[in-house]
XYZ file of C-alpha atoms in Angstrom:
404
model
C 18.514 -1.826 -24.684
C 18.970 0.680 -27.637
C 15.492 0.913 -29.437
C 14.090 -3.159 -28.818
C 10.789 -2.787 -28.111
C 10.466 -4.786 -24.799
C 8.001 -7.244 -24.232
C 6.350 -8.883 -21.679
C 9.542 -11.817 -21.296
C 11.887 -9.766 -21.546
C 10.092 -7.776 -18.082
C 9.767 -11.410 -15.957
C 13.182 -12.177 -16.842
C 14.735 -8.659 -15.726
C 12.865 -8.887 -13.041
C 13.359 -12.490 -12.387
C 17.263 -12.511 -12.999
C 17.517 -9.445 -9.827
C 15.798 -11.849 -7.407
C 18.264 -14.117 -8.188
C 21.223 -11.851 -8.688
C 20.227 -10.112 -4.959
C 18.974 -13.279 -2.910
C 18.495 -12.633 0.301
C 21.036 -15.016 2.257
C 19.184 -17.100 3.937
C 17.399 -17.953 0.959
C 20.730 -18.725 -1.293
C 20.634 -22.255 -2.697
C 17.712 -22.919 -1.641
C 15.645 -25.363 -5.147
C 12.609 -23.627 -6.063
C 10.419 -25.930 -4.515
C 11.761 -25.049 -1.103
C 12.327 -21.555 -1.769
C 8.067 -21.203 -2.700
C 7.645 -22.857 0.431
C 9.329 -20.425 2.479
C 9.176 -18.088 0.965
C 5.084 -17.999 -0.369
C 3.747 -15.158 -2.744
C 0.354 -15.537 -0.566
C 1.884 -14.662 2.559
C 2.197 -11.365 4.087
C 4.787 -11.291 7.375
C 3.913 -9.775 10.667
C 6.242 -7.158 11.831
C 6.728 -4.600 14.805
C 7.194 -0.864 14.353
C 8.563 -0.395 17.407
C 8.895 3.567 17.008
C 4.432 3.040 17.834
C 4.287 -0.119 18.808
C 2.094 -1.363 16.554
C 2.033 -4.473 14.082
C 2.463 -4.253 10.210
C 1.364 -6.979 7.407
C 4.343 -6.864 5.247
C 3.988 -8.846 1.762
C 6.520 -10.946 1.106
C 7.979 -11.303 -1.772
C 11.519 -12.691 -4.045
C 12.700 -9.027 -4.500
C 13.358 -6.151 -3.187
C 10.963 -3.724 -5.433
C 7.709 -1.970 -5.926
C 5.981 -1.468 -8.617
C 3.199 0.585 -10.131
C 1.967 -0.086 -13.763
C -0.103 2.912 -15.634
C -1.138 2.727 -19.442
C 1.164 5.738 -19.666
C 3.828 7.839 -18.476
C 2.321 10.939 -17.324
C 4.650 13.801 -15.818
C 3.849 15.106 -12.843
C 2.876 11.285 -11.387
C 0.605 12.648 -8.802
C -2.163 10.869 -6.676
C -5.640 11.513 -7.103
C -6.353 14.740 -4.947
C -3.163 16.305 -6.320
C -3.897 16.353 -10.132
C -5.144 19.261 -12.090
C -3.933 21.907 -9.801
C -6.157 21.703 -7.256
C -6.757 24.584 -5.181
C -6.140 24.672 -0.975
C -9.867 24.485 -0.532
C -10.583 21.793 -2.831
C -8.392 20.121 -1.458
C -9.136 20.533 2.520
C -12.351 19.433 0.843
C -11.281 15.880 0.329
C -9.846 15.604 4.121
C -13.457 16.131 5.180
C -14.036 13.116 3.779
C -11.675 10.795 4.766
C -12.308 12.390 8.661
C -15.665 11.102 7.312
C -14.205 7.351 6.344
C -11.784 6.892 8.935
C -15.354 7.192 11.915
C -17.232 4.553 9.148
C -14.413 2.281 9.390
C -13.166 2.936 13.148
C -17.667 1.108 13.584
C -16.656 -1.612 11.659
C -16.449 -4.262 13.820
C -13.215 -6.128 12.332
C -11.252 -2.905 13.340
C -12.886 -2.207 16.736
C -13.073 -5.343 17.724
C -10.142 -7.091 16.302
C -7.882 -4.694 14.130
C -7.263 -1.909 16.825
C -7.079 -4.101 20.031
C -4.137 -6.017 17.983
C -2.208 -2.708 17.771
C -2.657 -4.024 13.715
C -1.992 -0.681 11.472
C -5.285 0.125 9.644
C -4.057 2.108 6.356
C -7.364 4.745 6.336
C -5.454 6.895 3.675
C -4.327 3.878 1.689
C -7.701 2.072 2.798
C -9.286 5.419 1.363
C -7.331 5.156 -1.897
C -8.008 1.997 -3.147
C -11.732 2.384 -2.746
C -11.967 5.617 -4.568
C -11.655 8.498 -2.735
C -9.108 11.518 -3.200
C -5.943 11.380 -1.523
C -2.080 11.979 -1.858
C -1.255 8.848 -2.059
C -0.228 6.568 -5.481
C -0.422 3.007 -5.348
C 1.695 -0.136 -5.743
C 2.552 -3.238 -5.680
C 5.150 -6.061 -4.246
C 3.517 -7.877 -7.718
C 4.475 -7.871 -11.244
C 1.603 -9.016 -11.918
C -0.969 -7.119 -10.262
C 1.334 -3.902 -11.715
C 0.839 -5.412 -15.307
C -2.650 -5.977 -15.260
C -3.483 -2.048 -13.684
C -0.771 -1.404 -17.347
C -3.023 -2.407 -19.539
C -6.854 -2.720 -18.465
C -8.813 0.055 -18.713
C -11.151 2.385 -15.242
C -14.732 3.531 -16.258
C -15.088 5.795 -12.801
C -18.844 5.366 -13.175
C -19.458 2.121 -13.720
C -16.334 0.828 -11.473
C -15.729 -1.528 -13.577
C -12.147 -2.544 -15.405
C -11.741 -3.564 -19.149
C -8.535 -5.100 -21.029
C -7.541 -2.913 -23.484
C -9.417 -3.496 -27.010
C -6.129 -2.791 -28.798
C -2.407 -3.374 -28.176
C -0.580 -0.843 -27.052
C 2.405 0.664 -25.022
C 2.651 1.419 -21.023
C 5.056 1.709 -18.410
C 5.952 -0.026 -14.492
C 7.057 2.386 -12.064
C 9.595 0.358 -10.174
C 11.331 1.244 -6.903
C 13.368 0.037 -4.501
C 11.928 0.369 -0.615
C 15.301 0.474 0.452
C 16.436 3.306 -0.761
C 13.862 5.135 -2.063
C 11.809 6.857 0.943
C 14.738 9.859 1.006
C 13.456 10.042 4.998
C 13.873 5.772 5.100
C 17.278 6.640 7.644
C 17.201 7.615 10.352
C 18.999 8.587 13.371
C 21.987 6.310 11.607
C 19.012 4.043 11.689
C 17.344 1.994 9.035
C 13.252 1.327 8.821
C 11.362 0.969 5.912
C 7.740 0.669 5.604
C 7.670 3.534 8.024
C 7.315 7.357 6.958
C 6.371 7.830 2.861
C 6.230 4.553 1.775
C 3.793 2.077 4.332
C 2.047 -1.655 3.835
C -1.314 -1.381 2.947
C -0.683 -4.998 2.899
C -3.677 -6.951 4.174
C -6.658 -5.254 6.240
C -10.048 -5.509 7.505
C -10.567 -5.530 4.211
C -9.661 -8.292 1.672
C -9.239 -5.886 -1.833
C -5.524 -3.916 -0.594
C -5.190 -7.793 0.694
C -5.368 -9.345 -2.908
C -3.626 -5.843 -4.791
C -0.794 -6.031 -2.672
C -0.471 -3.118 -1.453
C 1.450 0.016 -0.725
C 0.856 3.305 -0.277
C 3.147 5.530 -1.180
C 3.046 9.393 -0.199
C 3.249 11.927 -2.260
C 3.396 16.028 -1.866
C 5.638 16.469 -4.450
C 6.263 15.935 -7.530
C 9.754 15.784 -7.281
C 9.918 12.820 -5.089
C 8.464 10.287 -8.331
C 11.871 11.298 -10.181
C 13.304 8.809 -8.508
C 11.083 5.987 -9.675
C 12.660 3.696 -12.799
C 10.534 2.658 -15.752
C 9.990 -0.531 -17.639
C 7.993 0.763 -21.310
C 6.457 -2.568 -23.533
C 4.852 -2.610 -25.739
C 2.315 -5.555 -25.913
C -0.837 -7.390 -27.663
C -5.340 -7.381 -27.167
C -4.670 -11.172 -26.834
C -1.861 -10.093 -23.195
C -4.526 -7.843 -21.939
C -7.279 -10.094 -22.107
C -5.482 -12.745 -20.476
C -4.177 -10.525 -17.673
C -8.015 -9.847 -17.627
C -8.963 -13.270 -16.990
C -6.374 -14.322 -14.529
C -8.097 -11.960 -12.218
C -10.775 -13.948 -12.974
C -12.170 -11.228 -14.637
C -10.939 -7.977 -12.069
C -12.786 -9.497 -8.973
C -9.743 -11.162 -7.754
C -8.053 -7.484 -7.891
C -11.338 -5.151 -7.435
C -12.774 -7.294 -4.613
C -16.566 -6.674 -3.383
C -17.642 -6.085 0.044
C -19.752 -3.950 2.056
C -17.434 -0.948 2.524
C -17.727 -0.123 -1.095
C -21.352 1.309 -1.061
C -20.121 3.404 2.305
C -17.648 4.655 0.599
C -19.960 6.160 -2.433
C -22.494 7.471 -0.827
C -19.032 9.594 1.056
C -17.947 10.469 -2.102
C -20.980 12.773 -3.555
C -21.983 13.699 0.207
C -22.981 17.933 0.319
C -23.883 17.534 3.244
C -21.167 16.728 6.618
C -21.643 16.959 10.396
C -19.822 19.561 11.595
C -17.684 17.706 13.809
C -16.068 16.396 10.080
C -15.304 19.556 9.712
C -13.577 21.046 12.560
C -11.901 17.743 13.421
C -9.999 17.929 9.377
C -9.629 21.605 10.886
C -7.219 20.181 13.335
C -5.819 18.430 11.466
C -5.139 19.806 8.001
C -5.759 23.244 8.929
C -5.745 25.708 5.818
C -2.576 28.341 5.791
C -4.223 28.013 10.019
C -1.997 32.082 9.560
C -3.765 33.704 6.437
C -7.326 31.490 6.026
C -9.819 31.147 9.113
C -12.199 27.898 9.078
C -15.593 30.336 9.197
C -13.814 30.941 6.473
C -13.146 27.568 4.526
C -16.430 27.042 5.970
C -18.263 29.919 3.788
C -15.878 28.433 0.701
C -17.041 25.573 0.714
C -21.589 26.339 1.719
C -20.676 28.082 -2.617
C -19.563 25.470 -3.946
C -22.747 23.187 -2.581
C -20.662 21.371 0.221
C -22.402 22.270 3.450
C -22.725 21.275 7.338
C -24.349 20.754 10.377
C -24.260 19.622 13.879
C -27.396 17.540 12.594
C -26.204 15.415 9.729
C -25.591 11.837 9.752
C -22.153 11.007 10.437
C -20.544 7.557 7.912
C -21.295 4.804 9.983
C -21.919 0.620 10.316
C -25.019 0.775 12.196
C -25.324 -1.791 15.359
C -28.078 -4.032 13.216
C -24.931 -3.411 10.440
C -22.526 -4.817 12.602
C -24.271 -7.616 14.061
C -24.831 -8.951 10.436
C -21.303 -8.455 9.663
C -20.350 -10.357 12.352
C -22.041 -13.637 11.087
C -19.764 -14.433 8.323
C -17.001 -11.878 9.837
C -15.004 -15.249 11.530
C -15.059 -17.068 8.342
C -12.706 -13.770 6.346
C -10.722 -13.435 9.718
C -9.768 -17.103 9.004
C -8.833 -16.414 5.468
C -6.602 -13.071 6.283
C -5.050 -15.385 9.620
C -4.129 -18.235 6.457
C -2.009 -16.565 4.967
C 0.158 -14.629 8.374
C 2.998 -15.548 8.533
C 5.670 -14.716 11.734
C 9.801 -14.711 12.278
C 10.751 -15.293 15.800
C 13.758 -13.645 16.740
C 16.389 -13.096 18.745
C 20.287 -11.635 20.124
C 22.259 -13.022 22.561
C 24.434 -10.477 25.104
C 27.908 -10.009 23.440
C 30.808 -11.417 25.298
C 28.355 -13.603 26.950
C 29.134 -17.114 25.732
C 30.448 -19.526 28.712
C 31.033 -22.883 28.718
C 29.244 -25.769 30.010
C 30.491 -28.622 32.017
C 29.883 -31.242 28.631
C 30.976 -28.798 26.497
C 28.658 -27.287 25.041
C 28.596 -22.977 25.157
C 25.721 -21.124 26.029
C 24.903 -17.288 25.462
C 22.659 -14.814 27.602
C 19.942 -13.916 25.771
C 19.075 -9.969 25.560
C 16.017 -9.975 23.598
C 13.607 -12.782 22.221
C 10.548 -11.897 20.657
C 7.946 -14.156 18.347
C 8.458 -11.430 15.244
C 10.837 -9.675 13.238
C 10.604 -5.307 13.139
C 10.683 -3.259 10.327
C 13.823 -2.049 11.812
C 14.990 -5.851 11.189
C 14.190 -7.408 7.826
C 15.738 -2.948 6.892
C 18.898 -3.837 8.711
C 18.954 -7.663 6.396
C 18.289 -5.633 3.302
C 20.615 -2.749 3.484
C 23.601 -5.311 4.436
C 21.842 -7.816 1.397
C 22.389 -4.446 -1.020
C 25.655 -3.961 0.259
C 26.957 -7.315 -1.133
C 25.009 -7.590 -3.998
C 25.300 -3.599 -5.077
C 22.679 -3.787 -7.095
C 19.193 -1.843 -6.599
C 17.512 -1.857 -9.270
C 16.736 -4.614 -12.702
C 18.687 -4.709 -15.612
C 15.992 -3.239 -18.578
C 14.804 0.112 -16.096
C 15.154 3.252 -17.020
C 14.817 6.779 -15.287
C 11.757 8.208 -14.947
C 10.998 11.302 -17.303
C 12.810 14.470 -14.904
C 10.200 16.743 -13.394
C 10.946 20.783 -13.368
C 9.683 22.933 -11.080
C 7.876 26.034 -13.750
């Protein structure tokens, strides 16, 4: 690359080249029109996490890469909860909001009647991030176009709107390879992506994360982002506007639904039920050996955050749930139209036999209606070994954060 300026076209070319070189054996040699049908960009695959028996919806992608678009490269690259060196009490206050947000979601009919009974994972913290609460999560996406959109637009938190850059500019795209990025992905000599620090938000009860093809990267140590690679590029204001229009002036990505107004109330709330305080303390204690719950409560009170046994807990009321059910079936149908799954069959070793007509039969060891995270991780690992490329040409290492 030298000192040449990278463009959006350059990034596309590098990513497309990477896709061709690293194409999975399942799709090798297929014409593009067939590949687009069997591995479409708008689908989510239902996969089982065999560690907990629950299911996730992974956005399908033609390359094993995830992207994050930013207007500039910031070192350290921290999630919203950890920016500007917050103290532990301030962090705990946001955890209280997260607990209340979870209670809100658990009262939603689509969550409690469809997702939970079917063991479909609800990523509470990932959703909280998408709806404006401060979390320890960085958003990533399986879509390069979505990442480019966020790299070339500006968010106004007060108005809750995105606008395209009004002038030519420079931006970055963080790139991570899920197979090699998460240091916890290999455990007990077994590879399993998407179940530790990096998890799919994917298809959720609410449509915004699915539209963004979202993934959550939990970053509690800023050294983690030192492992990422980066595309650094220049763009024109015309390109920024084109991407803004491509996603219907952000409306396709920043989907507005019944969760928005209630999340805003939680974000600005100053009076919480005592149950929220106690639950947050049990899950996220603040240096429990030297700090007591009473002391934390006292400090939060001095900062304007109070607790009462009579305070309302955010939820969807029975009347709201009745009204929601009238239109939830249409949402479920839209979600399920974007779901695919692949059958899995494992044969017993050395159990093949010859039939009377010369046919070969084998005993089935395991058969499932869907693949698991273990299976796709093993397939991806074999594919990586076969081509040996973790990142596209044109990327460079992220700027390194050095503590102190």
